Coordinates of C-alpha atoms in Angstrom, one line a residue:
M7 CA -3.6 141.3 281.5
T8 CA -1.1 144.0 282.1
S9 CA -1.4 146.9 284.2
P10 CA -3.6 149.4 282.5
V11 CA -1.3 152.4 283.7
N12 CA 2.3 152.1 284.2
P13 CA 3.3 154.0 287.2
Q14 CA 5.2 157.1 287.0
V15 CA 6.6 159.9 289.2
Y16 CA 4.5 163.1 288.3
P17 CA 5.7 166.5 289.3
E18 CA 3.7 168.1 292.0
V19 CA 1.7 170.3 289.9
P20 CA -1.9 170.0 289.1
R21 CA -2.8 167.1 286.8
D22 CA -5.2 167.2 283.9
P23 CA -8.4 166.2 286.0
N24 CA -9.9 164.3 283.0
M25 CA -6.6 162.3 282.5
V26 CA -6.6 161.5 286.4
K27 CA -10.3 160.2 286.4
K28 CA -9.8 158.2 283.2
E29 CA -6.5 156.3 284.9
A30 CA -8.4 155.8 288.1
V31 CA -11.5 154.2 286.4
S32 CA -9.0 152.1 284.3
W33 CA -7.2 151.0 287.6
Y34 CA -10.6 150.2 289.4
A35 CA -11.9 148.3 286.6
H36 CA -8.8 146.3 286.1
L37 CA -8.5 145.3 290.0
C38 CA -12.2 144.4 290.1
S39 CA -11.9 142.1 287.3
G40 CA -10.2 139.6 289.4
D41 CA -7.2 139.2 287.1
A42 CA -4.9 141.8 289.1
T43 CA -1.6 140.2 290.3
E44 CA 0.5 141.3 293.6
Q45 CA 2.6 143.3 291.2
D46 CA -0.7 145.1 290.0
W47 CA -1.2 146.1 293.7
Q48 CA 2.1 147.4 294.0
N49 CA 1.9 149.4 290.8
L50 CA -1.4 150.8 291.9
K51 CA 0.2 151.9 295.2
R52 CA 2.9 153.8 293.3
W53 CA 0.5 155.6 291.1
C54 CA -1.2 156.7 294.3
E55 CA 1.6 158.0 295.7
A56 CA 3.2 159.6 292.4
H57 CA 0.8 162.6 292.9
S58 CA -1.5 164.0 295.6
D59 CA -4.4 164.3 292.6
N60 CA -4.2 160.5 291.9
Q61 CA -4.4 159.7 295.6
R62 CA -7.6 162.0 295.8
A63 CA -9.1 160.4 292.8
W64 CA -8.6 157.0 294.2
E65 CA -10.2 157.7 297.5
R66 CA -13.3 159.1 295.8
F67 CA -14.1 155.8 294.6
E68 CA -15.3 154.9 298.1
A69 CA -18.1 157.1 297.2
M70 CA -18.9 155.4 293.9
R71 CA -18.6 152.1 295.7
Q72 CA -21.4 153.1 298.2
S73 CA -23.8 153.5 295.4
F74 CA -23.5 149.9 294.2
E75 CA -24.3 147.5 296.9
S76 CA -22.7 144.5 294.8
V77 CA -19.4 146.3 294.7
P78 CA -16.7 144.8 296.8
A79 CA -17.3 145.8 300.5
R80 CA -13.8 147.4 301.1
I81 CA -12.2 149.7 298.6
G82 CA -9.7 152.2 300.0
A83 CA -6.5 153.7 298.6
P84 CA -4.3 151.9 297.8
I85 CA -5.9 148.6 298.3
L86 CA -8.9 146.9 296.8
Q87 CA -10.3 143.4 297.7
V88 CA -12.4 141.4 295.4
A89 CA -14.4 138.9 297.2
S90 CA -16.1 136.7 295.0
T91 CA -16.0 135.2 291.3
S92 CA -19.5 136.4 290.8
R93 CA -18.6 140.1 291.7
R94 CA -15.7 139.7 289.1
R95 CA -18.3 138.9 286.5
M96 CA -20.6 141.7 287.3
M97 CA -17.6 144.2 286.9
H98 CA -16.8 142.8 283.5
N99 CA -18.6 145.5 281.7
M100 CA -16.5 148.1 283.3
V101 CA -13.2 146.2 282.0
L102 CA -14.7 146.3 278.7
L103 CA -15.7 149.9 278.8
V104 CA -12.1 150.6 279.7
S105 CA -10.3 148.4 277.4
A106 CA -12.2 149.7 274.6
G107 CA -10.1 152.9 274.6
T108 CA -10.7 156.2 273.0
V109 CA -14.3 155.5 271.7
S110 CA -15.5 154.1 275.1
Y111 CA -13.8 157.2 277.0
V112 CA -15.9 159.6 274.5
G113 CA -18.9 157.7 275.9
Y114 CA -17.7 158.0 279.4
Q115 CA -17.5 161.8 278.9
L116 CA -20.8 162.0 277.4
T117 CA -22.6 160.5 280.6
L118 CA -21.3 163.3 282.9
G119 CA -24.8 164.6 283.3
S120 CA -26.4 161.5 284.6
S121 CA -27.0 160.6 288.2
T122 CA -24.7 157.5 288.2
S123 CA -21.9 159.4 286.1
P124 CA -18.3 159.8 287.1
V125 CA -19.0 163.4 287.8
V126 CA -21.2 162.3 290.5
W127 CA -19.0 159.5 291.6
F128 CA -16.1 161.9 291.8
A129 CA -18.0 164.8 293.7
D130 CA -16.6 166.1 296.9
Y131 CA -19.7 165.0 298.8
R132 CA -22.6 162.8 298.1
T133 CA -25.3 160.7 299.5
R134 CA -26.5 157.4 298.8
V135 CA -30.3 156.6 298.1
G136 CA -32.2 157.2 301.4
E137 CA -29.3 159.0 303.2
Q138 CA -29.0 162.6 304.2
R139 CA -26.0 164.7 305.1
L140 CA -25.2 167.8 306.8
L141 CA -22.1 169.9 305.9
T142 CA -20.8 172.9 307.7
L143 CA -18.8 174.8 305.0
D144 CA -15.7 177.0 305.8
D145 CA -17.3 180.3 306.1
G146 CA -20.0 178.8 308.6
S147 CA -22.7 178.3 305.9
Q148 CA -24.6 174.9 306.2
I149 CA -25.8 172.7 303.3
R150 CA -27.9 169.3 303.9
L151 CA -27.8 166.9 301.0
N152 CA -31.0 165.0 300.4
T153 CA -31.1 161.4 299.1
D154 CA -28.9 160.4 296.2
S155 CA -27.5 163.9 295.8
A156 CA -24.0 165.2 295.1
V157 CA -22.0 168.5 295.4
D158 CA -18.8 170.0 294.6
I159 CA -17.6 172.8 296.9
A160 CA -15.2 175.7 295.3
Y161 CA -14.3 178.6 297.8
D162 CA -11.7 181.1 296.7
E163 CA -11.2 185.1 297.1
V164 CA -13.8 186.0 294.7
A165 CA -16.8 183.6 295.3
R166 CA -18.2 180.7 297.4
L167 CA -19.6 178.3 294.9
I168 CA -21.7 175.0 295.6
H169 CA -22.2 173.1 292.3
L170 CA -25.0 170.8 292.7
R171 CA -24.2 167.9 290.3
A172 CA -27.4 165.7 291.2
G173 CA -30.2 165.7 293.5
E174 CA -31.2 168.2 296.1
I175 CA -29.9 170.6 298.8
F176 CA -31.1 172.8 301.7
V177 CA -28.8 176.0 302.0
E178 CA -28.3 178.2 305.0
T179 CA -26.1 181.0 304.7
A180 CA -23.4 182.1 307.4
R181 CA -25.1 185.6 307.6
H182 CA -28.6 183.9 308.2
L183 CA -27.0 181.8 310.7
R184 CA -25.1 185.0 312.1
V185 CA -21.7 183.3 312.0
Q186 CA -19.2 185.7 313.4
G187 CA -16.5 186.9 310.8
S188 CA -18.2 185.8 307.7
L189 CA -17.0 187.3 304.5
E190 CA -20.2 186.7 302.8
E191 CA -20.5 190.6 301.7
K192 CA -17.2 190.1 299.8
R193 CA -17.8 186.6 298.5
P194 CA -21.5 185.8 297.2
L195 CA -22.4 182.4 297.8
L196 CA -23.5 180.8 294.7
V197 CA -25.3 177.6 293.7
A198 CA -24.8 176.3 290.2
T199 CA -26.8 173.6 288.7
R200 CA -27.0 172.4 284.9
H201 CA -29.5 175.0 284.3
G202 CA -28.1 178.2 285.8
Q203 CA -27.0 179.8 288.9
I204 CA -28.7 180.8 292.3
R205 CA -27.1 183.7 294.3
A206 CA -28.0 183.6 297.9
L207 CA -28.9 187.0 299.6
G208 CA -28.6 186.1 303.4
T209 CA -31.0 183.2 303.0
R210 CA -32.5 179.8 303.6
F211 CA -33.5 178.1 300.5
N212 CA -33.9 174.6 298.8
V213 CA -32.6 173.6 295.3
H214 CA -33.8 170.5 293.4
Q215 CA -32.3 169.8 290.4
F216 CA -34.2 167.8 287.7
D217 CA -33.0 166.5 284.3
D218 CA -35.2 169.3 282.6
R219 CA -35.2 172.0 285.2
T220 CA -34.1 173.2 288.7
E221 CA -36.9 174.1 291.2
V222 CA -35.9 176.6 294.0
T223 CA -38.0 177.5 297.1
V224 CA -36.9 180.4 299.5
L225 CA -37.8 180.1 303.1
D226 CA -36.1 183.3 304.4
D227 CA -34.8 186.5 302.7
A228 CA -34.1 186.1 298.9
V229 CA -32.1 184.9 296.1
E230 CA -31.3 185.8 292.5
I231 CA -31.7 183.4 289.7
V232 CA -30.1 183.6 286.5
P233 CA -30.6 180.9 283.8
E234 CA -27.5 179.9 282.0
K235 CA -28.8 180.7 278.5
A236 CA -31.4 183.3 279.0
G237 CA -29.6 186.3 277.6
G238 CA -29.1 188.1 281.0
K239 CA -32.6 187.6 282.0
Y240 CA -32.8 187.1 286.0
M241 CA -35.3 187.3 288.8
I242 CA -35.3 188.1 292.5
L243 CA -37.1 185.2 294.2
T244 CA -38.3 186.1 297.9
A245 CA -39.5 184.3 301.1
G246 CA -42.6 182.2 300.6
Q247 CA -42.0 181.8 296.7
Q248 CA -40.7 178.8 294.6
I249 CA -39.9 178.8 290.8
A250 CA -38.6 176.4 288.4
F251 CA -36.3 177.4 285.6
T252 CA -34.7 175.9 282.6
D253 CA -31.4 176.9 281.1
T254 CA -33.4 179.4 278.7
D255 CA -36.2 180.4 280.8
L256 CA -37.7 181.4 284.0
L257 CA -41.2 179.7 284.7
T258 CA -44.0 180.9 286.7
V259 CA -43.3 182.0 290.4
E260 CA -45.8 180.0 292.8
P261 CA -46.6 180.1 296.4
A262 CA -43.8 177.7 298.3
Q263 CA -45.0 174.1 298.9
D264 CA -43.2 171.5 301.0
Q265 CA -39.6 171.7 299.6
G266 CA -37.4 171.8 302.6
Q267 CA -39.6 169.8 304.7
W268 CA -37.5 166.9 304.1
T269 CA -34.9 168.1 306.5
T270 CA -37.0 167.2 309.2
G271 CA -36.7 163.5 308.3
S272 CA -40.5 163.3 307.4
L273 CA -42.5 163.7 304.0
I274 CA -45.3 166.3 305.2
V275 CA -48.1 166.3 302.6
N276 CA -51.5 168.1 302.4
D277 CA -53.9 166.8 300.0
W278 CA -51.3 165.1 297.6
A279 CA -52.2 162.3 295.2
L280 CA -51.3 158.9 296.0
A281 CA -49.2 158.5 293.1
D282 CA -47.2 161.6 294.1
V283 CA -46.6 160.6 297.7
L284 CA -45.2 157.1 296.2
A285 CA -43.0 158.9 293.6
E286 CA -41.6 161.0 296.5
L287 CA -41.0 158.1 298.9
A288 CA -39.6 156.3 296.0
R289 CA -36.5 158.7 296.0
Y290 CA -35.7 157.3 299.5
R291 CA -35.5 153.6 298.6
R292 CA -33.9 151.4 295.9
G293 CA -36.0 149.6 293.3
R294 CA -39.4 150.3 292.1
L295 CA -42.4 151.7 294.0
T296 CA -45.6 152.2 292.3
C297 CA -49.3 152.1 292.3
T298 CA -52.1 150.8 290.2
P299 CA -54.3 153.5 288.2
D300 CA -57.4 153.0 290.3
V301 CA -55.8 154.1 293.5
A302 CA -53.5 156.7 292.1
G303 CA -55.5 159.7 292.6
I304 CA -56.5 159.1 296.6
R305 CA -55.9 162.2 298.2
V306 CA -53.4 161.9 301.1
S307 CA -52.5 164.1 304.0
G308 CA -50.0 163.4 306.9
A309 CA -46.4 163.0 307.8
F310 CA -44.4 159.8 306.8
P311 CA -41.0 158.9 307.9
L312 CA -38.3 159.1 305.0
Q313 CA -35.8 156.9 306.8
D314 CA -38.3 154.0 306.9
T315 CA -40.3 153.8 303.8
D316 CA -41.5 150.3 304.6
R317 CA -43.4 151.7 307.7
A318 CA -44.6 154.8 305.6
L319 CA -46.2 152.2 303.3
T320 CA -47.7 150.5 306.3
V321 CA -49.3 153.5 307.4
L322 CA -50.8 154.2 304.3
A323 CA -52.4 150.7 304.0
R324 CA -53.9 151.1 307.4
S325 CA -55.3 154.4 306.8
F326 CA -56.8 153.6 303.3
P327 CA -58.3 150.4 301.5
L328 CA -54.8 149.6 300.2
K329 CA -52.9 146.4 299.6
I330 CA -49.0 146.4 299.4
T331 CA -47.5 143.7 297.1
S332 CA -43.9 143.1 297.0
L333 CA -42.5 140.9 294.2
T334 CA -39.2 141.4 296.0
R335 CA -38.2 144.1 298.2
F336 CA -37.0 146.3 295.1
W337 CA -40.5 145.8 293.4
V338 CA -43.5 147.0 295.2
T339 CA -46.9 147.7 294.1
V340 CA -49.9 149.7 296.0
S341 CA -53.2 148.5 294.9
A342 CA -56.9 148.4 296.1
V343 CA -57.9 145.8 298.6

């Protein structure tokens, strides 16, 4: 197999991001196939060195590697090591995807909204399942990424934009933190999701993006919410309130629930159905976690560790007449004793 991209020297002007991503995916698939030669490694090195956009794109594959436990353990620009024949077989589908040409690339573009899409792999910051991460931004604002989440950050002279690509974040603005020299008054802090935009008004707030909606909870001060296709409709959400919105509508305002409590490292619930507790714990572990219908409605209150969901399940089993059955670590069912 020949190298998927011939090395070139690009002028140091911004490249087409879509083309860079396509080339990086092509390189990754080819090198993981196990058919790469020493010359391919050298060609990859030259491709990375040809333009800083290439180098950054390749480095972002480290984030993608972390989301797949079966991918080779060491991926770094410009060297990638393939450890075994079985892994080469597991990457075969990616080779087919890239080698299929234009049609497959259209499919690649259509997947940009999914949680395992390239737009998430290439995000500026992301977390794996079960991981949380705290970021301090250039103006002093802080955002915490919850499990399996991704954001892009774009600060300029006009605005400070946090684009939530997947998952959930907790935001504390520089003004709320009273960071000296913050330019918040001149540059609004905005959080964009696939459904619309949230403008921070000196606040702490939580944003959780789902496939069909975005949920926002305000802990202090207020935010302004503008759905993307609502024809200018907007609302101000204040402390102690939460709302879900779609790209076309604002739904009913409700009293704030427990969104944001995850930042403490615990799932804190008050009179939740067991099925809902397990659904939330499932966000922090790989595989399938479910319960049988006869126990789904058991009411649960308490605090459960998010970094150790096995311990959380043990606590549940000790507190209620429940049995934990593990087909494998990745297939767990909770049922009645």
